[in-house]
Coordinates of C-alpha atoms and ligand atoms in Angstrom, one line a residue:
M13 CA -88.8 -151.8 111.2
D14 CA -88.9 -148.3 112.7
K15 CA -86.5 -145.7 111.4
A16 CA -85.5 -142.2 112.3
D17 CA -83.2 -139.7 110.6
V18 CA -81.3 -139.1 113.9
V19 CA -81.5 -141.6 116.7
I20 CA -80.2 -140.4 120.1
V21 CA -79.4 -143.0 122.8
G22 CA -79.7 -141.5 126.3
T23 CA -82.3 -139.0 127.6
G24 CA -79.9 -137.2 130.0
H25 CA -78.3 -133.8 129.6
G26 CA -76.4 -134.6 126.4
G27 CA -79.2 -136.4 124.6
A28 CA -81.8 -133.7 125.5
Q29 CA -79.5 -130.9 124.4
A30 CA -78.6 -132.7 121.1
A31 CA -82.3 -132.9 120.2
I32 CA -83.0 -129.3 121.2
A33 CA -79.9 -128.0 119.3
L34 CA -80.9 -129.9 116.1
R35 CA -84.3 -128.4 116.1
L36 CA -82.9 -124.9 116.9
A37 CA -80.5 -125.3 113.9
G38 CA -83.5 -126.1 111.6
H39 CA -83.2 -129.8 111.4
E40 CA -86.5 -131.0 109.9
G41 CA -86.0 -134.8 109.8
S42 CA -87.3 -137.2 112.4
I43 CA -85.5 -137.4 115.7
L44 CA -86.0 -140.4 118.1
M45 CA -84.6 -140.4 121.6
L46 CA -84.2 -143.8 123.3
G47 CA -83.7 -143.9 127.1
R48 CA -83.7 -146.7 129.5
D49 CA -84.9 -144.3 132.3
S50 CA -88.7 -144.1 132.9
E51 CA -88.8 -140.3 133.2
P52 CA -88.4 -137.7 130.5
P53 CA -85.1 -135.7 130.6
Y54 CA -84.3 -134.2 133.9
E55 CA -81.3 -132.4 135.5
R56 CA -78.9 -134.6 137.5
P57 CA -77.0 -132.0 139.5
P58 CA -80.0 -131.3 141.9
L59 CA -80.2 -135.0 142.8
S60 CA -77.4 -134.6 145.3
K61 CA -78.5 -131.0 146.2
E62 CA -82.0 -129.5 146.2
Y63 CA -83.9 -132.6 145.2
L64 CA -82.4 -134.8 148.0
A65 CA -83.0 -131.9 150.4
G66 CA -86.7 -131.9 149.4
D67 CA -86.3 -128.2 148.3
K68 CA -87.1 -128.8 144.6
P69 CA -89.8 -131.2 143.4
F70 CA -89.3 -133.3 140.3
E71 CA -91.3 -131.0 138.0
R72 CA -88.7 -128.3 138.7
I73 CA -85.8 -130.3 137.7
M74 CA -87.1 -131.4 134.3
I75 CA -85.0 -130.1 131.5
R76 CA -88.1 -129.1 129.6
P77 CA -91.8 -129.6 130.4
A78 CA -93.1 -133.0 129.2
Q79 CA -95.1 -131.5 126.4
F80 CA -92.1 -129.7 124.9
W81 CA -90.8 -132.8 123.2
A82 CA -94.0 -133.6 121.4
D83 CA -94.4 -129.9 120.4
K84 CA -91.0 -130.0 118.7
G85 CA -91.7 -133.2 117.0
I86 CA -89.1 -135.1 119.0
A87 CA -90.2 -138.7 119.5
M88 CA -89.1 -140.3 122.8
R89 CA -89.2 -143.9 123.8
L90 CA -88.6 -144.4 127.5
G91 CA -87.8 -147.7 129.2
A92 CA -85.9 -148.5 126.0
M93 CA -82.5 -150.0 126.5
V94 CA -80.2 -150.2 123.5
T95 CA -78.3 -153.5 123.7
E96 CA -76.6 -153.6 120.3
V97 CA -75.4 -151.3 117.5
D98 CA -75.1 -152.5 114.0
P99 CA -72.9 -149.9 112.3
I100 CA -73.1 -151.6 108.8
A101 CA -76.9 -151.8 108.7
H102 CA -77.1 -148.4 110.5
E103 CA -79.5 -150.0 113.1
V104 CA -79.7 -150.2 116.9
V105 CA -81.2 -153.2 118.7
L106 CA -83.4 -152.7 121.8
H107 CA -83.6 -155.0 124.8
D108 CA -86.8 -156.6 123.4
G109 CA -85.0 -157.5 120.1
S110 CA -86.7 -154.8 118.0
R111 CA -84.5 -152.9 115.6
I112 CA -84.5 -149.2 114.7
G113 CA -82.7 -147.8 111.7
Y114 CA -80.8 -144.4 111.7
R115 CA -79.0 -142.1 109.3
K116 CA -77.0 -140.6 112.2
L117 CA -76.7 -142.0 115.7
I118 CA -75.8 -139.9 118.7
W119 CA -74.7 -141.9 121.7
A120 CA -75.2 -140.0 125.0
G121 CA -75.3 -142.9 127.4
G122 CA -73.5 -141.2 130.4
G123 CA -72.3 -143.7 132.9
D124 CA -73.3 -146.3 135.5
P125 CA -72.3 -145.7 139.1
R126 CA -69.2 -147.6 140.1
R127 CA -70.3 -150.2 142.7
L128 CA -68.3 -151.3 145.7
S129 CA -66.6 -154.7 145.3
C130 CA -66.6 -155.6 149.0
P131 CA -68.9 -158.1 150.7
G132 CA -72.3 -156.7 151.5
A133 CA -72.3 -154.2 148.6
S134 CA -75.7 -155.2 147.4
L135 CA -77.5 -155.1 150.7
K136 CA -80.8 -153.1 151.0
G137 CA -79.9 -149.6 152.1
V138 CA -76.7 -149.3 150.0
H139 CA -77.4 -146.5 147.5
A140 CA -75.8 -144.9 144.5
V141 CA -76.6 -141.3 143.5
R142 CA -76.9 -141.3 139.8
D143 CA -80.6 -141.2 138.9
K144 CA -83.9 -140.2 140.3
R145 CA -84.7 -143.7 141.5
D146 CA -81.5 -143.8 143.6
V147 CA -82.4 -140.6 145.4
D148 CA -86.0 -141.5 145.8
A149 CA -84.8 -144.7 147.6
I150 CA -82.7 -142.6 149.9
M151 CA -85.6 -140.2 150.6
A152 CA -87.9 -143.1 151.3
Q153 CA -85.4 -144.4 153.9
L154 CA -85.3 -140.9 155.5
D155 CA -89.1 -140.9 155.6
E156 CA -89.0 -144.3 157.4
G157 CA -86.7 -142.8 160.0
A158 CA -83.2 -143.5 158.8
R159 CA -80.9 -141.1 160.7
R160 CA -77.4 -142.7 160.6
F161 CA -75.6 -142.6 157.2
V162 CA -72.2 -143.5 156.0
V163 CA -71.1 -141.9 152.8
I164 CA -68.3 -143.6 150.9
G165 CA -66.2 -141.3 148.6
G166 CA -65.1 -137.7 149.1
G167 CA -65.8 -136.4 145.6
Y168 CA -68.4 -133.8 144.8
I169 CA -71.4 -136.1 144.9
G170 CA -70.4 -137.7 148.2
L171 CA -69.7 -134.3 149.8
E172 CA -72.9 -132.7 148.5
A173 CA -75.0 -135.6 149.8
A174 CA -73.3 -135.5 153.1
A175 CA -74.0 -131.7 153.4
V176 CA -77.7 -132.2 152.7
L177 CA -77.9 -135.1 155.2
R178 CA -76.2 -132.9 157.9
K179 CA -78.7 -130.2 157.1
L180 CA -81.4 -132.7 157.7
D181 CA -79.8 -133.4 161.1
C182 CA -78.6 -136.9 160.3
E183 CA -75.5 -138.4 161.8
V184 CA -73.1 -138.7 158.9
T185 CA -69.7 -140.3 158.6
L186 CA -67.8 -139.8 155.3
L187 CA -65.0 -142.2 154.3
E188 CA -62.4 -141.3 151.8
A189 CA -59.6 -143.7 150.8
L190 CA -57.1 -140.9 149.8
P191 CA -55.4 -138.4 152.1
R192 CA -57.8 -135.6 151.1
V193 CA -61.2 -135.0 149.7
L194 CA -61.6 -133.9 146.1
A195 CA -58.0 -135.2 145.5
R196 CA -58.7 -136.0 141.8
V197 CA -60.1 -132.6 140.8
A198 CA -58.8 -129.9 143.1
G199 CA -55.6 -128.7 144.8
E200 CA -54.8 -129.1 148.5
E201 CA -56.0 -125.6 149.5
L202 CA -59.5 -126.2 148.4
S203 CA -59.6 -129.8 149.8
R204 CA -58.5 -128.6 153.3
F205 CA -61.0 -125.8 153.3
I206 CA -63.8 -128.1 152.3
E207 CA -62.8 -130.7 154.9
A208 CA -62.8 -128.0 157.7
E209 CA -66.2 -126.7 156.6
H210 CA -67.7 -130.2 156.7
R211 CA -66.2 -130.9 160.1
A212 CA -67.5 -127.6 161.4
H213 CA -70.9 -128.8 160.3
G214 CA -70.6 -131.9 162.4
L215 CA -69.5 -134.4 159.7
D216 CA -67.4 -137.3 161.0
L217 CA -64.9 -137.2 158.1
R218 CA -62.3 -139.9 157.9
L219 CA -59.4 -139.7 155.4
E220 CA -57.2 -142.6 154.3
T221 CA -59.9 -145.0 155.4
A222 CA -60.6 -148.2 153.6
V223 CA -63.8 -150.2 153.7
E224 CA -63.6 -153.9 154.3
A225 CA -67.3 -154.9 154.1
I226 CA -70.8 -153.6 154.5
E227 CA -72.5 -155.5 157.3
G228 CA -76.1 -156.4 157.4
D229 CA -78.9 -158.3 159.0
S230 CA -81.9 -159.9 157.2
G231 CA -80.6 -158.4 154.0
K232 CA -80.4 -154.8 155.3
V233 CA -77.5 -152.6 156.1
T234 CA -76.5 -152.4 159.7
G235 CA -73.0 -150.9 159.5
V236 CA -69.7 -150.5 157.6
R237 CA -66.6 -152.4 158.6
L238 CA -63.3 -150.7 158.1
S239 CA -60.0 -152.3 157.3
D240 CA -58.9 -151.8 160.9
G241 CA -61.9 -153.8 162.2
E242 CA -63.9 -150.9 163.5
V243 CA -67.6 -151.1 162.6
I244 CA -69.6 -147.8 162.0
P245 CA -73.2 -148.6 162.7
C246 CA -75.6 -147.1 160.2
D247 CA -79.1 -147.3 158.6
A248 CA -77.9 -146.5 155.1
V249 CA -74.8 -146.2 152.9
I250 CA -74.3 -143.8 150.1
V251 CA -71.6 -144.8 147.6
G252 CA -70.1 -142.0 145.4
I253 CA -67.0 -143.5 143.9
G254 CA -67.3 -142.5 140.3
I255 CA -68.9 -143.9 137.2
V256 CA -68.2 -146.5 134.5
P257 CA -68.9 -145.1 131.1
A258 CA -72.0 -146.7 129.5
V259 CA -70.6 -147.6 126.1
G260 CA -70.8 -151.4 126.0
P261 CA -72.8 -151.7 122.8
L262 CA -70.6 -149.2 120.9
I263 CA -67.4 -150.9 121.9
A264 CA -68.8 -154.3 121.0
A265 CA -69.7 -152.9 117.6
G266 CA -66.0 -152.0 117.1
A267 CA -65.8 -148.3 118.2
A268 CA -62.4 -147.4 119.6
G269 CA -62.1 -146.6 123.2
S270 CA -60.7 -147.8 126.5
N271 CA -62.0 -145.2 129.0
G272 CA -65.4 -144.5 127.4
V273 CA -65.5 -144.2 123.7
D274 CA -63.0 -142.1 121.6
V275 CA -64.2 -139.1 119.7
D276 CA -62.6 -136.6 117.4
I277 CA -62.9 -132.8 117.4
Y278 CA -66.4 -133.1 115.9
C279 CA -67.4 -135.8 118.5
R280 CA -67.4 -138.5 115.8
T281 CA -66.6 -142.0 117.0
T282 CA -64.6 -144.4 114.7
L283 CA -67.9 -145.8 113.5
D284 CA -69.4 -144.2 110.4
D285 CA -72.2 -141.8 111.2
V286 CA -72.0 -142.5 115.0
F287 CA -71.3 -139.6 117.4
A288 CA -70.7 -139.7 121.1
I289 CA -71.1 -136.9 123.7
G290 CA -71.1 -136.2 127.4
D291 CA -69.7 -138.2 130.2
C292 CA -68.9 -141.2 128.0
A293 CA -66.9 -139.4 125.3
A294 CA -63.1 -139.5 125.6
H295 CA -61.7 -136.5 123.7
A296 CA -58.5 -134.5 123.3
N297 CA -59.3 -131.4 125.3
P298 CA -57.8 -128.1 124.1
F299 CA -57.9 -126.7 127.7
A300 CA -55.8 -129.7 128.9
D301 CA -53.0 -129.4 126.4
Q302 CA -54.9 -131.9 124.2
A303 CA -54.8 -134.7 126.9
V304 CA -57.4 -137.3 126.1
I305 CA -59.9 -137.1 128.9
R306 CA -63.6 -137.6 129.8
L307 CA -65.4 -134.7 131.5
E308 CA -68.4 -135.3 133.7
S309 CA -70.2 -132.0 133.7
V310 CA -73.3 -130.4 132.3
Q311 CA -71.2 -127.9 130.4
N312 CA -69.4 -130.7 128.5
A313 CA -72.6 -132.6 127.7
N314 CA -74.4 -129.5 126.4
D315 CA -71.4 -128.1 124.4
M316 CA -70.6 -131.5 122.8
A317 CA -74.3 -131.8 121.9
N318 CA -74.2 -128.4 120.2
T319 CA -71.0 -129.5 118.3
V320 CA -72.7 -132.6 117.0
A321 CA -75.9 -130.8 116.0
R322 CA -73.8 -128.4 114.0
A323 CA -71.8 -131.2 112.4
I324 CA -75.0 -133.0 111.4
M325 CA -76.4 -129.7 109.9
G326 CA -73.2 -129.3 107.8
D327 CA -71.7 -126.5 109.9
K328 CA -68.7 -128.4 111.3
Q329 CA -66.9 -126.6 114.1
P330 CA -64.4 -128.3 116.4
Y331 CA -65.3 -128.8 120.0
H332 CA -63.6 -125.9 121.8
A333 CA -65.4 -124.9 125.0
L334 CA -63.9 -123.8 128.3
P335 CA -64.8 -126.4 131.0
W336 CA -66.8 -125.2 134.0
F337 CA -68.5 -126.8 136.9
W338 CA -70.3 -125.9 140.1
S339 CA -71.1 -127.5 143.5
N340 CA -73.2 -126.3 146.4
Q341 CA -72.4 -127.5 150.0
Y342 CA -74.1 -125.9 153.0
D343 CA -74.0 -122.1 152.1
L344 CA -70.9 -122.6 150.0
K345 CA -71.1 -121.9 146.3
L346 CA -68.1 -123.4 144.5
Q347 CA -67.6 -122.5 140.9
T348 CA -64.8 -123.9 138.8
A349 CA -63.5 -122.7 135.4
G350 CA -60.8 -124.4 133.3
L351 CA -59.0 -127.7 134.1
S352 CA -56.3 -127.9 136.8
I353 CA -54.7 -131.0 135.2
D354 CA -50.8 -131.0 135.6
Y355 CA -50.7 -127.6 137.4
D356 CA -47.3 -126.7 138.8
Q357 CA -48.3 -123.8 141.1
T358 CA -51.3 -122.5 143.0
L359 CA -52.1 -119.0 144.3
V360 CA -54.9 -118.2 146.7
R361 CA -56.7 -114.9 146.1
G362 CA -58.3 -113.8 149.4
D363 CA -58.5 -115.3 152.8
P364 CA -60.2 -118.8 153.1
A365 CA -61.1 -117.8 156.7
S366 CA -63.4 -115.1 155.2
R367 CA -65.2 -118.0 153.2
K368 CA -64.8 -116.0 150.0
F369 CA -61.7 -116.7 148.0
S370 CA -60.3 -118.3 144.9
V371 CA -57.6 -120.8 144.1
V372 CA -55.7 -120.1 140.9
Y373 CA -53.9 -123.0 139.2
L374 CA -51.0 -122.2 137.0
K375 CA -48.8 -124.1 134.6
E376 CA -45.5 -122.6 133.6
G377 CA -46.7 -119.2 134.8
K378 CA -49.9 -119.3 132.9
P379 CA -53.3 -119.5 134.7
I380 CA -55.1 -122.7 133.6
A381 CA -58.0 -123.0 136.2
F382 CA -59.9 -121.2 139.0
D383 CA -61.8 -122.7 141.9
C384 CA -63.9 -119.9 143.3
V385 CA -65.6 -120.2 146.7
N386 CA -68.5 -117.7 147.2
N387 CA -66.7 -115.5 144.7
T388 CA -68.8 -115.2 141.5
R389 CA -66.9 -112.1 140.4
D390 CA -63.6 -114.0 140.2
Y391 CA -65.4 -116.9 138.5
V392 CA -66.9 -114.8 135.8
Q393 CA -63.7 -112.8 135.1
G394 CA -61.5 -115.9 135.5
R395 CA -63.5 -117.5 132.7
K396 CA -62.9 -114.6 130.5
L397 CA -59.2 -114.7 131.3
L398 CA -59.0 -118.4 130.4
E399 CA -61.1 -118.0 127.3
S400 CA -58.6 -115.3 126.1
E401 CA -55.9 -118.0 126.4
I402 CA -53.8 -115.6 128.2
G403 CA -50.1 -116.4 128.6
E404 CA -47.9 -115.6 131.6
V405 CA -49.3 -113.0 134.0
D406 CA -48.0 -110.8 136.8
L407 CA -48.2 -113.1 139.8
D408 CA -48.4 -110.3 142.4
L409 CA -51.4 -108.8 140.6
L410 CA -53.0 -112.2 140.2
A411 CA -52.6 -112.9 144.0
D412 CA -54.1 -109.6 145.0
P413 CA -57.8 -110.0 145.6
E414 CA -58.3 -106.3 145.3
V415 CA -57.2 -106.4 141.7
P416 CA -60.1 -107.5 139.5
L417 CA -59.1 -110.4 137.2
K418 CA -60.4 -108.4 134.2
D419 CA -57.6 -105.9 134.8
L420 CA -55.1 -108.7 133.8
L421 CA -56.7 -109.1 130.4
Ligands
FAD513 P1 -76.5 -138.6 131.6 O1 -77.2 -137.3 132.0 O2 -76.2 -139.5 132.7 O3 -77.5 -139.3 130.6 C1 -77.3 -140.6 130.1 C2 -78.6 -141.3 129.8 O4 -78.4 -142.4 129.0 C3 -79.2 -141.8 131.1 O5 -80.5 -141.4 131.1 C4 -79.1 -143.4 130.9 O6 -80.1 -144.1 131.6 C5 -79.1 -143.5 129.4 N1 -78.5 -144.7 128.9 C6 -77.3 -145.2 129.1 N2 -77.1 -146.3 128.4 C7 -78.2 -146.5 127.7 C8 -78.6 -147.5 126.8 N3 -77.8 -148.6 126.4 N4 -79.9 -147.5 126.2 C9 -80.7 -146.4 126.5 N5 -80.4 -145.5 127.4 C10 -79.2 -145.5 128.0 N6 -72.4 -131.6 136.7 C11 -72.2 -130.3 136.8 O7 -71.7 -129.7 135.9 N7 -72.4 -129.7 138.0 C12 -72.9 -130.3 139.1 O8 -73.2 -129.7 140.1 C13 -73.2 -131.7 138.9 N8 -73.8 -132.4 139.9 C14 -74.1 -133.8 139.7 C15 -74.7 -134.4 140.8 C16 -75.1 -135.8 140.6 C17 -75.8 -136.5 141.7 C18 -74.8 -136.4 139.3 C19 -75.2 -137.9 139.1 C20 -74.1 -135.8 138.3 C21 -73.8 -134.4 138.5 N9 -73.1 -133.7 137.5 C22 -72.9 -132.4 137.7 C23 -72.7 -134.4 136.3 C24 -73.7 -134.2 135.2 O9 -75.0 -134.5 135.6 C25 -73.3 -135.1 134.0 O10 -72.1 -134.7 133.6 C26 -74.3 -135.1 132.9 O11 -75.6 -135.6 133.3 C27 -73.8 -135.8 131.7 O12 -74.8 -135.9 130.7 P2 -74.8 -137.2 129.8 O13 -75.9 -136.9 128.8 O14 -73.5 -137.5 129.3 O15 -75.2 -138.4 130.7

């Protein structure tokens, strides 16, 4: 039976950073990464942005050049799906039944795209946007002449894909079930601004719109039927309605968790010597008043990976990293710092009509998050403000875009 000192499940952002951080911290034992994907670690954010647009080839979205892993003595087995964890024997089982022993296991499985549950959901031409294969399939359809797209879901991924497709001059309809886009992650000011931008770029954006079925002919998509009976004809459907954490084998092995897998401040699961990081790890977040949440961001995957590498190297430090995120749509650069969960007030710095402004989220008079549109200065200084865990601030100064946020420190 094969064995490694540290086995990492998942070759995405979290898994890759965990291996890198272990080596940087001087870990000399064997490291084995197991990934069900067929490509070495690559960045996911460009999949709905520059990669889909054809502006960045695959080589430019790889997390490290292919040779890096071998140079660092990091073994990688691709096309290897872990189906079972045996926490007593300290072994994982692969899809082919082979077993691999570990001293420490890091689970960085991310998530699987949530699928539609309506009729027609598995017709050819219905795409998720989670991995390279998904986006390659969309690009292949574009190459074959597909021009009419329906995007289901007005979260970041759906909106980014819609923006790229509009830039490619496709006809795009975006369907959102809720009364506004980005409803789960942003306040109304940002949602309304983003909606107006997309409409100005020719997107047919429909809110509070429910999908009844995907229609097809000879196994291929021909349209999307809405609950009011209208059928929107299309060549392809892109579904961006969230993910389901990929933690089945861990939960089956007895790890605690209901929305993903539960981890403590050192990213330890309830199984001995098993850590979990990234999109699948439910943790009490200090920037959300210790609410137990999962974060789906590169920041969270990387910072959790660093926390685990330190813990394995005997330098235990609790996970305490300010959440941040970004999104690009058309020429808009959106940067987010902090978490707006349970905000009770918002302030807008600057005029949205100028296409450069920030939304500040407050709770009990204290800033807890910033959404900055084409406003990197506010983003950088807003991060510092949040990291300083500042209390109540002068709201008139905060609302004045002429006052740099650093002056509030
Ligand atoms: P992943 O990177 O998803 O890696 C998980 C890996 O584990 C996958 O390779 C998967 O195949 C593998 N795996 C799962 N189960 C098993 C198993 N049983 N056996 C073997 N392997 C397994 N974040 C941002 O901060 N900014 C952005 O702009 C942004 N844009 C995004 C755009 C898109 C299209 C997507 C999909 C995500 C975006 N994200 C963005 C989110 C970000 O990419 C994720 O938060 C990040 O990838 C999480 O890292 P992870 O390691 O937890 O999971």
